[in-house]
XYZ file of C-alpha atoms in Angstrom:
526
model
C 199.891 -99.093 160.324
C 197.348 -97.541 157.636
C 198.529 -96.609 154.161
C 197.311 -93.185 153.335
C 197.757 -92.990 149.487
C 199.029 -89.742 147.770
C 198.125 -88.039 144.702
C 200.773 -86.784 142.400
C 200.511 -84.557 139.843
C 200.642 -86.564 136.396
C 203.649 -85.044 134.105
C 203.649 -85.630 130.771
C 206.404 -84.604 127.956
C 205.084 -81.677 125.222
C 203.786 -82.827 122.142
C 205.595 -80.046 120.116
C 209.549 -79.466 121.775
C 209.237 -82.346 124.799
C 209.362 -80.524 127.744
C 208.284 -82.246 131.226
C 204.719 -80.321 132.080
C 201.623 -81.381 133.857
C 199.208 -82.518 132.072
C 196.956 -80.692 130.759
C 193.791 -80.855 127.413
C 196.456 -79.300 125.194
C 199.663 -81.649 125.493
C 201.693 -78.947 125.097
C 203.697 -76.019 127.167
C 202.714 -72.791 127.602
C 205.505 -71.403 125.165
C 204.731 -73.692 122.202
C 200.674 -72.814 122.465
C 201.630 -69.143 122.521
C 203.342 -69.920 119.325
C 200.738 -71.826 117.826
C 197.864 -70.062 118.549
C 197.731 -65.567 118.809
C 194.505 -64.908 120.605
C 194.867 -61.143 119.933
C 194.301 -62.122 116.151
C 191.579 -60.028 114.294
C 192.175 -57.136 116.935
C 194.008 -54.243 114.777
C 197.469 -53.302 116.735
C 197.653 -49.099 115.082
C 194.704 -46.978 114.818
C 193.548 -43.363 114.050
C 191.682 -41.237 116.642
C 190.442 -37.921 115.471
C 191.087 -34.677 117.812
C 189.811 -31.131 117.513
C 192.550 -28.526 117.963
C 190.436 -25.552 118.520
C 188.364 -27.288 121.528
C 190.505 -30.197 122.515
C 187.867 -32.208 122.328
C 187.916 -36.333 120.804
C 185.785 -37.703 118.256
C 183.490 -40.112 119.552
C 181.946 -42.087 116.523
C 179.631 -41.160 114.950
C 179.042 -37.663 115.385
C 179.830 -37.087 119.207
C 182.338 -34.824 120.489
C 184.098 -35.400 123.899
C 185.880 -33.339 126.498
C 188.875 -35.768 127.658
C 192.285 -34.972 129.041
C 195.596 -37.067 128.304
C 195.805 -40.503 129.389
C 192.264 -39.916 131.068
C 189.647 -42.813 132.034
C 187.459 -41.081 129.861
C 189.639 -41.596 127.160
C 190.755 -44.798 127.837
C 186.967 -45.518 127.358
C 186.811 -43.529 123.866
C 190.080 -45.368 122.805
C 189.106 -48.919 123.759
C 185.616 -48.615 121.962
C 187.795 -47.924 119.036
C 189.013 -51.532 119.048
C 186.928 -54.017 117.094
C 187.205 -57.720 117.806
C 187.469 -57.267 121.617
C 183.940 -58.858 121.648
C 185.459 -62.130 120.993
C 187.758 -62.361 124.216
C 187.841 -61.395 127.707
C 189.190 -57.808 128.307
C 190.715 -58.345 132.064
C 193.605 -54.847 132.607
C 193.291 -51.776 130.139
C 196.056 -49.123 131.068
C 197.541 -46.145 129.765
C 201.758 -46.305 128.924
C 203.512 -43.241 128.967
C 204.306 -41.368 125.435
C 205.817 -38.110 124.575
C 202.418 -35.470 125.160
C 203.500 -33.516 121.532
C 204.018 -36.981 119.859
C 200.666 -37.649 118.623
C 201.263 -40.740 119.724
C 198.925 -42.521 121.997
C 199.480 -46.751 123.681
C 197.273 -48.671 125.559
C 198.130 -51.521 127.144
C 195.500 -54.220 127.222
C 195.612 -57.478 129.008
C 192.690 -60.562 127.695
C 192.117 -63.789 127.862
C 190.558 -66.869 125.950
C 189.588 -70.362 125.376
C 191.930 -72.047 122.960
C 191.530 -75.564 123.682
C 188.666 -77.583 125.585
C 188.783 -75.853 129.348
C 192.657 -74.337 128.230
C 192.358 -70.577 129.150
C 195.474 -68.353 127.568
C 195.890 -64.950 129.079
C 197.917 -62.472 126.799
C 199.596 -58.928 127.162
C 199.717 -56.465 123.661
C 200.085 -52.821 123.243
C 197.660 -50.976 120.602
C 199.005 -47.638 119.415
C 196.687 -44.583 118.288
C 197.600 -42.085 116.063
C 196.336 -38.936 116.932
C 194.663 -37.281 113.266
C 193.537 -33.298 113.957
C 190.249 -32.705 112.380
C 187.731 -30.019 113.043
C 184.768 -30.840 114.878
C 181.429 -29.213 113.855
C 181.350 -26.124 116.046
C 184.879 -25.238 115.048
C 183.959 -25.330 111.677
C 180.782 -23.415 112.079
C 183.392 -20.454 113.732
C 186.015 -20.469 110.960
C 183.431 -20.354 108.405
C 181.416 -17.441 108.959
C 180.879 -16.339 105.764
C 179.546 -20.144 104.356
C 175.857 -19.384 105.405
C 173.278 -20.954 102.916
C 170.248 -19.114 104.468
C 169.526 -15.711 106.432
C 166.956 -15.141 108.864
C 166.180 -11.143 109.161
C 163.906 -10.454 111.967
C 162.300 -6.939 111.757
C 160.061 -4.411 113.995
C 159.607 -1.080 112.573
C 159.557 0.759 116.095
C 161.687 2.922 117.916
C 162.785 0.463 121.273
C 164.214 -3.216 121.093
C 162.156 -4.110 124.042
C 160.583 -6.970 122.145
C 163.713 -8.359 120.909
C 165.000 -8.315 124.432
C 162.281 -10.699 124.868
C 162.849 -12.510 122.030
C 166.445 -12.808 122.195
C 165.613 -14.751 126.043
C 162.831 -17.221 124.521
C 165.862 -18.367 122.141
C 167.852 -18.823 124.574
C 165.480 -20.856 126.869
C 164.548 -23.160 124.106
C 167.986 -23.176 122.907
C 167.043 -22.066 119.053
C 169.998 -20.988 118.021
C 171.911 -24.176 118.322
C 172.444 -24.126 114.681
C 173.020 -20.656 113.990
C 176.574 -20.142 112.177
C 176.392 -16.326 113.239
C 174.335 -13.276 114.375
C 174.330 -9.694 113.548
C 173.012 -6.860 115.482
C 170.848 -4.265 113.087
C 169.788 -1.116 113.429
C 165.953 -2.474 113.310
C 166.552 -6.154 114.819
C 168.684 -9.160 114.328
C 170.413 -11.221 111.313
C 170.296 -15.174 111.578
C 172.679 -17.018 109.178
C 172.667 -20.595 108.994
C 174.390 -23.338 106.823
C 171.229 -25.192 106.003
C 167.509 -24.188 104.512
C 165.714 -26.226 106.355
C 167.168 -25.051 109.781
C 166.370 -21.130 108.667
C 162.756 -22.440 107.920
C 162.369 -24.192 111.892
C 163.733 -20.745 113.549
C 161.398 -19.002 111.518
C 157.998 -21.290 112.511
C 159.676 -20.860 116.109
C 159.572 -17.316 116.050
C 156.053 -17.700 114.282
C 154.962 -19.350 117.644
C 155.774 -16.656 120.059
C 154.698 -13.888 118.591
C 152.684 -12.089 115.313
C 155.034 -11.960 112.318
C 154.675 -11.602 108.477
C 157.408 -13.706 106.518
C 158.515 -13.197 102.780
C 160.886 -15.440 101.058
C 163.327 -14.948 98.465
C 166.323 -16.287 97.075
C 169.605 -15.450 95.042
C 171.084 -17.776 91.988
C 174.749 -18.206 93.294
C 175.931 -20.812 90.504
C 174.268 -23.305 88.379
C 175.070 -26.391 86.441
C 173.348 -26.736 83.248
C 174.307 -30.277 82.084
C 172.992 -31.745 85.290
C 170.376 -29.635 86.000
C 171.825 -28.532 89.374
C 171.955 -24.902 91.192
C 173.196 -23.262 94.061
C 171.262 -20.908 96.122
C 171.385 -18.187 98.711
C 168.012 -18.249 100.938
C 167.225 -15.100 102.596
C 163.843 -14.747 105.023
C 162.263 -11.550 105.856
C 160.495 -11.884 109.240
C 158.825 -9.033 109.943
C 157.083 -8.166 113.714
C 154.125 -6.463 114.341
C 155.075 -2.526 115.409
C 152.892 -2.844 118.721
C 154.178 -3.943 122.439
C 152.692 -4.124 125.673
C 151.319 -0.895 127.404
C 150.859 0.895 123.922
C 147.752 2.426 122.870
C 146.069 2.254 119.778
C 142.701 3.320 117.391
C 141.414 -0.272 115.971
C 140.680 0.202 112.352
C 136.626 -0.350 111.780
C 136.676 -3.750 110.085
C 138.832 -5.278 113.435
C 136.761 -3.108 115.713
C 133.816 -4.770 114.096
C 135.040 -8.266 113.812
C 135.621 -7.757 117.871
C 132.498 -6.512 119.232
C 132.684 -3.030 118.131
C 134.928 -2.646 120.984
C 137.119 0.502 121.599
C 138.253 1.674 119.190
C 141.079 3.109 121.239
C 142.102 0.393 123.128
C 145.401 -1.002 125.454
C 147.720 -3.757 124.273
C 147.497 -5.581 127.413
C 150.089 -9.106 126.048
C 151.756 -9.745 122.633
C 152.512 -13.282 122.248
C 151.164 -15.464 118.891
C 148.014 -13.616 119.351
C 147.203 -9.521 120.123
C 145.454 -8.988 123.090
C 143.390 -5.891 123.749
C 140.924 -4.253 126.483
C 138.585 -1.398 126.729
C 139.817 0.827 129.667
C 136.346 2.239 129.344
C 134.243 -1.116 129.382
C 136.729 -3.800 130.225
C 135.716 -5.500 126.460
C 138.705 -7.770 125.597
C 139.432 -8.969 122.247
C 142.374 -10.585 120.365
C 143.442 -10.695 116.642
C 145.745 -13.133 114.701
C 149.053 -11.912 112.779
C 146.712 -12.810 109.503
C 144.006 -10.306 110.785
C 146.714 -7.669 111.560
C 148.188 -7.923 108.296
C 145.421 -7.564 106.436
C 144.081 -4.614 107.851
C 147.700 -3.270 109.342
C 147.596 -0.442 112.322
C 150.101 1.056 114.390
C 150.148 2.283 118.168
C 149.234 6.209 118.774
C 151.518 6.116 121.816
C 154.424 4.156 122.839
C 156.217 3.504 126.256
C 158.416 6.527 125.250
C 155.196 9.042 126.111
C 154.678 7.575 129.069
C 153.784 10.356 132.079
C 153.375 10.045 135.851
C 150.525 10.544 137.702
C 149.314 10.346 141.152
C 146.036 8.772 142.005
C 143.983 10.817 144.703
C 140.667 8.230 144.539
C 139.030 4.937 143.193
C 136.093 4.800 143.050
C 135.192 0.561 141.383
C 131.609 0.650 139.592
C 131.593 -3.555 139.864
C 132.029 -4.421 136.973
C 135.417 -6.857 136.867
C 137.176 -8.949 134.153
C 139.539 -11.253 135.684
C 142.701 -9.222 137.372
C 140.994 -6.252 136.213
C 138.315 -3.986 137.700
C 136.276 -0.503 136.018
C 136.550 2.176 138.171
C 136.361 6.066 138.118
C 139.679 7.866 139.209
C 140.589 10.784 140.366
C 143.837 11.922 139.155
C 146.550 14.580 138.833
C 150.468 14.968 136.672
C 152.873 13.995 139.378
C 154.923 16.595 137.634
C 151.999 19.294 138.596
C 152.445 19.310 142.587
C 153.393 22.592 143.398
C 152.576 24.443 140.046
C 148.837 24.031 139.377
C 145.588 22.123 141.130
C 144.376 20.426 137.840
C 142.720 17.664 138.493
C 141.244 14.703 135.986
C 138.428 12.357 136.414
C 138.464 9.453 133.651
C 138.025 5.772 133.738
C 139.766 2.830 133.573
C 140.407 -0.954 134.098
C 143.289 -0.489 136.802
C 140.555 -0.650 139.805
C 141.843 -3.555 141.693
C 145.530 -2.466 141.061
C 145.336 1.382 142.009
C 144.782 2.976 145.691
C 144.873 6.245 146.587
C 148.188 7.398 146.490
C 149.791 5.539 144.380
C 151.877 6.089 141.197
C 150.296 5.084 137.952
C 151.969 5.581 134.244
C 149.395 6.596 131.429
C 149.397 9.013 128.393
C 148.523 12.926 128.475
C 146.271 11.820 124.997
C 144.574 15.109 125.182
C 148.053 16.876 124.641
C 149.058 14.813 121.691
C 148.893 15.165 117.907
C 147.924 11.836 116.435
C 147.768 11.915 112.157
C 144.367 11.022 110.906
C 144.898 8.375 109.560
C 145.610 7.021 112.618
C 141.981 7.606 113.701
C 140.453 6.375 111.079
C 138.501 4.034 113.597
C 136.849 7.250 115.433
C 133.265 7.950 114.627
C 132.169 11.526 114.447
C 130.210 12.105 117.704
C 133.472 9.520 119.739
C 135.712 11.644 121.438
C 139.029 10.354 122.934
C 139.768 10.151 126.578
C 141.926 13.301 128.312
C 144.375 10.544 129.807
C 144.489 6.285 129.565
C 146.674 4.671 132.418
C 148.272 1.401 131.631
C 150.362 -0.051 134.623
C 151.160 0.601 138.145
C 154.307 2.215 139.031
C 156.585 2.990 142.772
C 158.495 6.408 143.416
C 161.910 5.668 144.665
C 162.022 2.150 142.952
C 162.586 3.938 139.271
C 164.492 6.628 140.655
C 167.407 4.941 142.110
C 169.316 2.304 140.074
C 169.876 -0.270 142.769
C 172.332 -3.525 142.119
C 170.419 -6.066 140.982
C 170.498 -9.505 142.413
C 170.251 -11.552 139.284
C 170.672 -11.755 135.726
C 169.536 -12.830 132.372
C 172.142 -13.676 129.657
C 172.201 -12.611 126.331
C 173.021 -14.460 122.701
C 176.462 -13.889 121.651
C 176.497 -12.305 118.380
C 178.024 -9.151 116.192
C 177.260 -5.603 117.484
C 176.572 -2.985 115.300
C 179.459 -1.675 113.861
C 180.405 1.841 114.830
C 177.252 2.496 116.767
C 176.322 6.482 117.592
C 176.432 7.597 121.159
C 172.490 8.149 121.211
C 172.220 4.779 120.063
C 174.715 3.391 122.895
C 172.412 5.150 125.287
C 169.008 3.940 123.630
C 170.229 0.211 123.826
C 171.159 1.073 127.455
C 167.983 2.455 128.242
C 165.200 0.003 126.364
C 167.541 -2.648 128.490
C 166.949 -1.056 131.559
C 163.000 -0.565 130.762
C 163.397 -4.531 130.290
C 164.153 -5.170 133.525
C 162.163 -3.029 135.297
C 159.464 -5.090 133.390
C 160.940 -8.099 134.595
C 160.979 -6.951 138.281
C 157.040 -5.845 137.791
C 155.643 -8.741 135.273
C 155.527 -12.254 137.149
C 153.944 -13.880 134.557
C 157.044 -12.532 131.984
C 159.700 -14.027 134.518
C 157.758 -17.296 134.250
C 158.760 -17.415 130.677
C 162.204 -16.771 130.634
C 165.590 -17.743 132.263
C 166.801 -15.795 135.454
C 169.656 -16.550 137.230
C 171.133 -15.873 140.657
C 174.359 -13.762 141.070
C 177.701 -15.249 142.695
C 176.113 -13.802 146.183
C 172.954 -13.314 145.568
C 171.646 -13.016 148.823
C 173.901 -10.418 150.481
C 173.160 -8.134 147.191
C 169.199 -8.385 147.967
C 169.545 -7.801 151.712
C 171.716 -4.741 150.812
C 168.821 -3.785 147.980
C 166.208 -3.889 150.228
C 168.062 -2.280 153.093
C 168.488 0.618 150.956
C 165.037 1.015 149.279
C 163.679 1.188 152.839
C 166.136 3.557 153.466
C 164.778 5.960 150.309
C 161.452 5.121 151.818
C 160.215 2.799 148.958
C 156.510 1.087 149.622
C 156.378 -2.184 151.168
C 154.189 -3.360 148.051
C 157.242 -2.534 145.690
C 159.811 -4.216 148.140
C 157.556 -7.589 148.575
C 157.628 -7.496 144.618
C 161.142 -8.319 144.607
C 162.441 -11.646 143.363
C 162.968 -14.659 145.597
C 165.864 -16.414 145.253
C 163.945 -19.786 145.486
C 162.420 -18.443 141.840
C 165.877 -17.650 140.154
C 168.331 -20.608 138.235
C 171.755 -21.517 139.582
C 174.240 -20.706 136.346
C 176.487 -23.808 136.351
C 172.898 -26.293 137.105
C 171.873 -24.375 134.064
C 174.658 -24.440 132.065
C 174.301 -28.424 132.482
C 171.021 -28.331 131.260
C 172.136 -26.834 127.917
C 174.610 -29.164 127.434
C 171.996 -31.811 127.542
C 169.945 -30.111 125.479
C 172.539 -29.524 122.918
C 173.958 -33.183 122.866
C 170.352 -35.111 123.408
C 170.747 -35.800 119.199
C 173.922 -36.735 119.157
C 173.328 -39.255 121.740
C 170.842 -40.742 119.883
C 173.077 -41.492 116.456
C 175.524 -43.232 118.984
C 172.665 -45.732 120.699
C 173.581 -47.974 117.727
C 177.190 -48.010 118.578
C 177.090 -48.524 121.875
C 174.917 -51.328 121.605
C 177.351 -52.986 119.354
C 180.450 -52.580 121.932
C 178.193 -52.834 125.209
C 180.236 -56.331 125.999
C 183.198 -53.840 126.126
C 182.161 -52.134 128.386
C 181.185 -54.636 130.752
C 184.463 -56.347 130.387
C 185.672 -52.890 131.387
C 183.977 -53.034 134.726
């Protein structure tokens, strides 16, 4: 018979109280090297985490702010990158035990392992408590504090629509500009910026330099001073101040800018207004284009505004050949819409719409030869010039701006402080200039290019039921095909994610540093 020999388990006794245990590097039980050696040592058992009442939101350090509900993974994560020293051992469990939800109190439950001895692993169980401390994060103090601004932005335009600041108002918004804004006030004449900082009223105003013609004045207001160590306190305010012209207005270039372009015009169209103003010659298709430094110095305003806008109706085009990128010189045959029926006056004059206009069509201009323009507004006229009877500016449909149909989309607007106890005729102007706006919108591809527009909750029933009933008022085909495609227009909530990126990309950048430091957390995490 073979032996087979057997291996047994060695026991020895413990080193420290004598107990029969297998053997193991240590010499010693389980108990006695739990009493010997604390592997959570040098990881703090009570700490502070700070929370934002007003937006229930957690302070993630440095600066970041995060949206996290009770006993949450996402706070677990906040909580356990609170914990320094967790570098030095294996994080196996983290877990969540159940406190009071008023009791500020918050435990986690953590469950890590190390080497004590030469291949001796110890595996311990501890509870960390976190005190929950209410502070107020950045936002919420911005909001409670609306009268600690340090600098005001005051953006101006001496004219009588807010068309421009409709446009304004959405390049903000789509470059997110405002994101340090502590509050906005609606004026009469434009809009108030207040912010907490100087240097963030001075990059809003080089924004607003950048998209479109201004003139900016600085000043500033002693608030209190400190004469031993030569220290003061200031109030900042900057007066931004738009040129008084828009798209679609006419005007009578002075003779030094008529010069400096050509000796074009002098009464010419404001065809765009962005950093630069852009003019054409209805009569010769000369453009030109000015800086806000060469507006200032020789300032000018517009002889007609959107307001004296009249309807015509275009009975021939006749193009000469003579073209200038979308635009073509042409003599036209026209007549007042508002005419059929009471007279046969008709007008022959020329302008740049050639490619645009056809026979029959609607076309918005300016009766010049019935208005009363001040002299010194025509200072640019020679003495044998003679103005035109009528200039036409833009393309226009029948039914389209007759009927008020629902709208598919939307653009949103900043949040900010009306103006306090406004008139009824200013209720109405706001209500119409807002209206004009997006009839622009509708017309103006390249202006929807440039802003945000965004679909409505059901989007494509409304435009089905739009164009069902613009056929149904007989509007053109041309005018329907103009409307927008949903493919063009922004989901809200994809949008509203975007923002949020935006908003945070900073404050994602001051925490790179921290997480780097705790990134072994986290993978012990996983």
């Amino acid at each position: 018979m073979e032996y087979i020999p057997q291996n047994k388990q060695a026991n020895i006794l413990c080193c420290m109280c004598g107990v029969l245990i297998p053997t193991n590097p240590s010499n010693m039980c389980v108990d006695c090297i739990k009493s010997q050696v604390d592997i959570t040592e040098g990881i703090p058992k009570q700490l502070t985490i700070q929370w934002c009442r007003g937006c229930a939101r957690y302070l993630q350090p440095p600066n970041h702010w995060a949206i996290a509900e009770l006993e949450s993974r996402e706070l677990l994560t906040i909580c356990i990158k609170r914990i320094k020293g967790l570098n030095k051992v294996k994080l196996v469990d983290a877990g969540w035990v159940w406190t009071e939800p008023h009791s500020k109190r918050l435990k986690v439950k953590l469950t890590i392992q190390k080497e004590v001895f030469t291949s001796a692993i110890l595996q311990q169980i501890f509870i960390i408590e976190f005190i929950v401390q209410g502070q107020q994060c950045d936002k919420c103090q911005k909001f409670e504090a609306k009268d600690t601004w340090n600098s005001v932005v005051q953006l101006r335009q001496k004219v009588d629509h807010k068309r421009t600041f409709l446009y304004i108002e959405q390049l903000i918004l789509k470059h997110n500009a405002h994101a340090q804004t502590l509050n906005i006030k609606e004026k009469p004449d434009g809009l108030d910026f207040f912010f907490s900082n100087r240097n963030h009223a001075m990059k809003f105003v080089e924004f607003i330099s950048a998209i479109t013609p201004v003139k900016t004045k600085k000043s500033e207001q002693l608030i209190s001073s400190d004469e031993q160590n030569n220290a003061a306190n200031y109030k900042y305010t900057f007066s931004v101040e738009i040129v008084p012209l828009s798209k679609d207005d006419i005007v009578c270039l002075p003779p030094k800018i008529a010069h400096q372009l050509g000796n074009m015009g002098p009464l010419v169209v404001v065809t765009k207004v962005s950093n630069l103003i852009h003019f054409i010659d209805p009569n010769t298709l000369h453009t030109g284009e000015i800086s806000a430094l060469t507006f200032w110095n020789a300032p000018f305003r517009a002889l007609s505004s959107y307001k004296q806008l009249v309807e015509f109706t275009v009975l021939d085009v006749n193009l000469t050949g003579a073209t200038r990128g979308r635009y073509a010189l042409s003599d036209i045959q026209l007549m007042r819409s508002a005419d059929f029926g009471a007279n046969d006056n008709i007008y022959d004059i020329r302008s740049h719409l050639g490619n645009i206009l056809n026979p029959g069509d609607l076309a918005l201009g300016y009766d010049v030869a019935s208005s009363n323009f001040p002299d010194s507004d025509l200072a640019g006229m020679k003495k044998n010039q003679q103005l035109p009877d009528f200039v036409l500016v833009k393309k226009t449909y029948p039914s389209k701006n007759d009927f008020r149909f629902k709208r598919h989309w939307y653009f949103k607007e900043i949040p900010k402080e009306g103006i306090e106890n406004p008139k009824k005729f200013e209720i109405d102007q706001m209500e119409r200039d807002r209206e004009e706006f997006l009839r622009e919108i509708e017309a103006d591809p390249e202006l929807r290019s440039k802003i945000n527009i965004y679909k409505e909750a059901d989007a494509a029933n409304i435009l089905q039921q739009r164009i069902k009933k613009m056929q149904e008022h007989g509007v053109e085909e041309d005018a329907i095909k103009e409307e927008l495609a949903l493919d063009g227009l922004l989901d809200d909530m994809a949008n509203n994610l975007t923002i949020n990126d935006e908003e945070f990309e900073d404050e994602e950048d001051d925490d790179e540093e921290y997480d780097e430091e705790d990134e072994e957390d986290d993978d012990m995490m996983e």
